[in-house]
Short mmCIF file of C-alpha atoms and ligand atoms in Angstrom, two decimals:
data_model
loop_
_atom_site.label_atom_id
_atom_site.label_comp_id
_atom_site.label_asym_id
_atom_site.label_seq_id
_atom_site.Cartn_x
_atom_site.Cartn_y
_atom_site.Cartn_z
CA MET A 1 0.09 -0.22 -0.35
CA LEU A 2 1.47 3.29 -0.89
CA VAL A 3 -0.10 6.07 1.50
CA SER A 4 -0.07 10.12 0.92
CA PRO A 5 -0.46 12.00 3.67
CA SER A 6 -2.78 15.11 3.24
CA LEU A 7 -0.84 18.07 4.55
CA LEU A 8 -4.92 19.48 5.18
CA ALA A 9 -4.69 18.81 8.15
CA ALA A 10 -1.10 19.67 9.31
CA ASP A 11 -1.13 22.79 12.26
CA PHE A 12 0.11 25.75 9.89
CA GLY A 13 2.52 27.56 12.23
CA ASN A 14 4.34 24.78 12.46
CA LEU A 15 4.18 23.57 8.81
CA GLU A 16 8.51 23.22 9.11
CA ARG A 17 8.28 20.81 12.40
CA GLU A 18 5.50 18.93 10.10
CA MET A 19 7.95 18.35 7.45
CA GLN A 20 10.69 17.04 9.75
CA TRP A 21 8.92 14.48 11.04
CA PHE A 22 6.96 13.48 7.60
CA ASN A 23 10.08 13.47 5.55
CA GLN A 24 11.47 10.70 8.66
CA SER A 25 8.39 8.76 7.99
CA SER A 26 7.61 6.06 5.14
CA ALA A 27 4.85 8.33 3.33
CA ASP A 28 5.27 7.88 -0.47
CA TRP A 29 4.44 10.92 -1.46
CA LEU A 30 2.31 13.78 0.34
CA HIS A 31 -1.09 15.25 -1.00
CA LEU A 32 -1.12 18.90 -1.45
CA ASP A 33 -5.24 19.96 -1.47
CA VAL A 34 -5.56 23.08 -3.22
CA MET A 35 -8.80 24.63 -2.55
CA ASP A 36 -10.68 27.87 -4.54
CA GLY A 37 -13.71 28.22 -2.12
CA VAL A 38 -16.05 28.02 -6.04
CA PHE A 39 -15.63 24.57 -6.92
CA VAL A 40 -15.63 23.81 -3.30
CA PRO A 41 -17.52 26.27 -1.01
CA ASN A 42 -13.71 26.38 1.18
CA LEU A 43 -11.11 27.70 0.31
CA SER A 44 -7.60 25.84 1.45
CA PHE A 45 -4.27 26.96 0.63
CA GLY A 46 -2.28 27.82 -3.20
CA PHE A 47 1.63 28.82 -4.67
CA PRO A 48 3.29 30.96 -1.76
CA VAL A 49 2.15 27.90 0.65
CA LEU A 50 3.28 25.36 -1.86
CA LYS A 51 6.14 26.49 -3.01
CA ALA A 52 7.55 27.13 0.77
CA VAL A 53 6.07 22.89 1.24
CA ALA A 54 8.33 21.76 -1.73
CA ARG A 55 11.09 23.42 -1.34
CA LEU A 56 11.00 21.63 3.21
CA CYS A 57 9.15 17.65 1.60
CA ARG A 58 11.98 15.23 0.18
CA ARG A 59 8.69 13.19 -0.70
CA PRO A 60 7.17 13.27 -4.98
CA LEU A 61 4.00 15.47 -4.59
CA ASP A 62 1.15 14.62 -5.11
CA VAL A 63 -1.29 18.10 -5.91
CA HIS A 64 -4.84 17.58 -5.68
CA LEU A 65 -6.75 20.81 -7.31
CA MET A 66 -10.47 21.41 -6.14
CA VAL A 67 -10.74 24.00 -8.42
CA VAL A 68 -12.49 25.38 -11.58
CA ARG A 69 -10.27 25.68 -14.63
CA PRO A 70 -7.20 23.01 -13.53
CA ASP A 71 -5.30 23.88 -16.83
CA THR A 72 -5.08 28.01 -16.01
CA TYR A 73 -3.05 26.02 -13.10
CA LEU A 74 -1.15 23.64 -14.90
CA ASP A 75 1.92 25.44 -15.95
CA ARG A 76 2.26 27.11 -12.44
CA VAL A 77 2.12 23.69 -10.64
CA ALA A 78 4.98 21.90 -13.20
CA GLU A 79 7.57 25.14 -12.29
CA LEU A 80 7.42 23.74 -8.33
CA PRO A 81 9.99 20.84 -8.10
CA GLY A 82 8.81 17.46 -7.13
CA VAL A 83 5.59 17.08 -8.40
CA LYS A 84 4.21 13.64 -9.16
CA PHE A 85 0.85 14.11 -10.55
CA PHE A 86 -1.08 17.06 -11.66
CA ASN A 87 -4.69 16.23 -10.38
CA PHE A 88 -8.41 17.19 -11.44
CA HIS A 89 -11.92 17.20 -11.29
CA TYR A 90 -13.34 15.67 -13.94
CA GLU A 91 -16.77 17.18 -12.39
CA ALA A 92 -14.33 20.66 -13.15
CA VAL A 93 -13.60 20.19 -16.59
CA GLU A 94 -14.87 20.02 -20.22
CA GLN A 95 -12.77 17.79 -22.09
CA PRO A 96 -11.00 16.29 -19.58
CA ALA A 97 -8.92 13.90 -22.78
CA GLN A 98 -7.58 17.06 -23.77
CA LEU A 99 -5.82 18.15 -20.32
CA ILE A 100 -4.64 14.58 -19.94
CA GLN A 101 -2.44 15.67 -22.70
CA ARG A 102 -1.41 18.88 -21.92
CA VAL A 103 -0.50 17.56 -18.44
CA ARG A 104 1.40 14.72 -19.78
CA GLU A 105 3.55 16.92 -22.58
CA LYS A 106 4.40 18.91 -18.91
CA GLY A 107 6.18 15.70 -18.45
CA LEU A 108 3.97 15.19 -14.82
CA GLY A 109 1.84 11.74 -14.44
CA THR A 110 -1.48 12.14 -15.98
CA ALA A 111 -4.53 11.92 -13.31
CA ILE A 112 -8.18 12.93 -12.43
CA THR A 113 -10.46 12.77 -9.42
CA LEU A 114 -14.40 11.59 -9.08
CA LYS A 115 -16.69 13.33 -5.91
CA PRO A 116 -18.54 10.65 -4.89
CA LYS A 117 -21.62 10.52 -6.87
CA THR A 118 -19.78 10.51 -10.03
CA PRO A 119 -19.53 6.81 -11.61
CA VAL A 120 -16.47 5.69 -12.36
CA ASP A 121 -17.94 4.19 -15.81
CA VAL A 122 -17.70 7.70 -16.65
CA LEU A 123 -13.34 7.65 -17.20
CA LEU A 124 -13.32 4.34 -19.52
CA PRO A 125 -12.23 6.06 -23.02
CA LEU A 126 -9.71 8.06 -20.14
CA LEU A 127 -8.07 4.97 -18.59
CA PRO A 128 -5.33 4.61 -20.52
CA SER A 129 -3.86 7.07 -20.11
CA LEU A 130 -4.20 7.99 -16.47
CA ASP A 131 -1.07 7.44 -14.65
CA LEU A 132 -3.65 7.36 -11.49
CA VAL A 133 -7.05 7.46 -11.16
CA LEU A 134 -8.62 9.50 -7.13
CA LEU A 135 -12.01 8.43 -5.94
CA MET A 136 -13.10 10.76 -2.70
CA SER A 137 -15.05 8.77 -0.57
CA VAL A 138 -15.52 12.45 1.37
CA GLU A 139 -18.24 15.11 -0.56
CA PRO A 140 -14.61 16.92 -1.35
CA GLY A 141 -13.76 20.69 0.68
CA PHE A 142 -13.05 19.93 4.08
CA GLY A 143 -10.73 16.81 6.53
CA GLY A 144 -12.13 14.55 8.71
CA GLN A 145 -15.88 13.85 7.06
CA ALA A 146 -17.08 9.75 7.57
CA PHE A 147 -16.25 7.22 4.90
CA ILE A 148 -18.82 6.73 2.40
CA PRO A 149 -18.87 3.45 2.17
CA GLY A 150 -20.08 3.44 -1.74
CA THR A 151 -16.58 3.92 -2.28
CA LEU A 152 -15.64 -0.23 -1.75
CA ASP A 153 -18.34 -0.92 -5.01
CA LYS A 154 -16.62 1.66 -7.10
CA VAL A 155 -12.47 0.85 -6.15
CA SER A 156 -13.89 -3.05 -6.83
CA ARG A 157 -15.54 -1.69 -10.14
CA LEU A 158 -12.71 0.44 -11.19
CA ARG A 159 -10.23 -2.26 -10.57
CA GLU A 160 -12.06 -4.03 -12.29
CA LEU A 161 -12.29 -1.50 -15.51
CA LEU A 162 -8.31 -1.34 -15.03
CA ARG A 163 -8.04 -5.51 -15.52
CA GLN A 164 -10.35 -4.94 -18.99
CA THR A 165 -8.41 -2.28 -20.75
CA GLY A 166 -5.12 -2.74 -19.26
CA GLY A 167 -4.98 0.02 -17.51
CA HIS A 168 -1.96 0.84 -15.43
CA ALA A 169 -3.72 3.70 -13.25
CA HIS A 170 -3.06 3.64 -9.91
CA ILE A 171 -6.39 3.78 -7.49
CA GLU A 172 -5.97 5.89 -5.33
CA VAL A 173 -9.21 7.02 -2.24
CA ASP A 174 -9.21 10.42 -0.19
CA GLY A 175 -11.70 10.61 2.91
CA GLY A 176 -12.16 9.47 6.05
CA VAL A 177 -9.24 7.12 5.64
CA ASN A 178 -7.97 5.29 9.43
CA GLY A 179 -7.29 1.96 10.15
CA GLU A 180 -10.08 0.52 9.61
CA THR A 181 -11.85 1.40 6.67
CA GLY A 182 -8.40 1.60 5.22
CA LEU A 183 -8.22 -2.82 5.19
CA GLN A 184 -11.52 -2.25 3.04
CA LEU A 185 -10.26 -0.11 1.27
CA SER A 186 -7.00 -3.17 0.17
CA ARG A 187 -9.66 -5.82 0.10
CA ALA A 188 -11.63 -3.42 -2.68
CA GLY A 189 -8.26 -3.11 -4.84
CA ALA A 190 -7.41 0.58 -3.32
CA ASP A 191 -3.70 0.61 -3.91
CA VAL A 192 -3.25 4.14 -2.03
CA LEU A 193 -4.75 5.53 0.25
CA VAL A 194 -4.97 9.12 1.25
CA ALA A 195 -5.02 10.32 5.21
CA GLY A 196 -5.15 13.49 6.44
CA SER A 197 -6.98 13.75 9.99
CA TYR A 198 -5.92 10.38 10.51
CA VAL A 199 -2.40 10.44 10.18
CA PHE A 200 -1.81 14.58 11.34
CA GLY A 201 -4.16 13.98 14.40
CA ALA A 202 -2.24 10.85 15.78
CA LYS A 203 0.18 11.16 19.02
CA ASP A 204 2.41 9.40 16.59
CA PRO A 205 2.43 10.10 13.05
CA ILE A 206 4.92 8.21 12.27
CA ALA A 207 3.11 5.06 13.40
CA ALA A 208 0.19 6.01 11.80
CA VAL A 209 1.21 5.95 8.11
CA ALA A 210 3.57 2.59 9.43
CA GLN A 211 0.21 1.00 9.63
CA LEU A 212 -1.95 2.53 7.01
CA LYS A 213 1.15 1.34 5.14
CA THR A 214 0.81 -2.45 6.22
CA LEU A 215 -2.65 -2.69 5.13
C1 DX5 B 1 -11.02 16.59 0.93
C2 DX5 B 1 -9.90 16.42 1.18
C3 DX5 B 1 -9.07 15.70 1.12
C4 DX5 B 1 -9.56 15.77 2.87
C5 DX5 B 1 -9.15 14.58 3.70
O1 DX5 B 1 -11.52 17.95 0.32
O2 DX5 B 1 -9.16 16.46 -0.90
O3 DX5 B 1 -7.78 15.14 1.37
O4 DX5 B 1 -7.59 16.52 3.41
O5 DX5 B 1 -8.76 14.05 4.96
P1 DX5 B 1 -9.71 13.27 5.77
O6 DX5 B 1 -8.59 12.10 5.68
O7 DX5 B 1 -9.30 14.13 7.58
O8 DX5 B 1 -10.75 13.02 5.87
ZN1 ZN B 2 -7.12 15.38 -1.49
#
């Protein structure tokens, strides 16, 4: 299992200290939630914070854009050091295939996210061109929400579609992930877990990451 802790649940008054334990942990990627207050009813952080974190972080960055017009940010995200995935919402764009192509041309991993109510079958024509699919297991916008159990069926269905199409995309899940839901997701076929409050809120965050990695 790959684990991508979400910075949204970090103590933003102590980012340097948070990145210190993070860099010592077994986390695979750092998940960065960018929100614009339009696509989702919340604001998080933008380029000044992304730049500071990119400088402090010793792991690839998994950038999850919860914004309208994600295409307008591609160039600036690609300039940040260490970005592995440019991950935008299927619901935010009219021509996802075109943006996926542009992401690939920038040399970044191609990734698309689905909200809980969007069925995975919409991805069928896009699957061969994707390096990662992120399934939201809460409505995007806020950390600390309860996991939506219907996500498990979406993970299994996506695993099946990838088998049928020969796609290689990671299946990542985001929202309400903890030891229990993480185990269920692993059994359903997910191979990347995003976790915010479960990791950053833990007494021992390094141990919380290590536990999720064993699932
Ligand atoms: C929600 C974000 C998530 C969030 C997860 O819109 O995409 O990444 O930080 O937080 P937890 O793990 O606390 O549900
Ligand atoms: Zn996220």
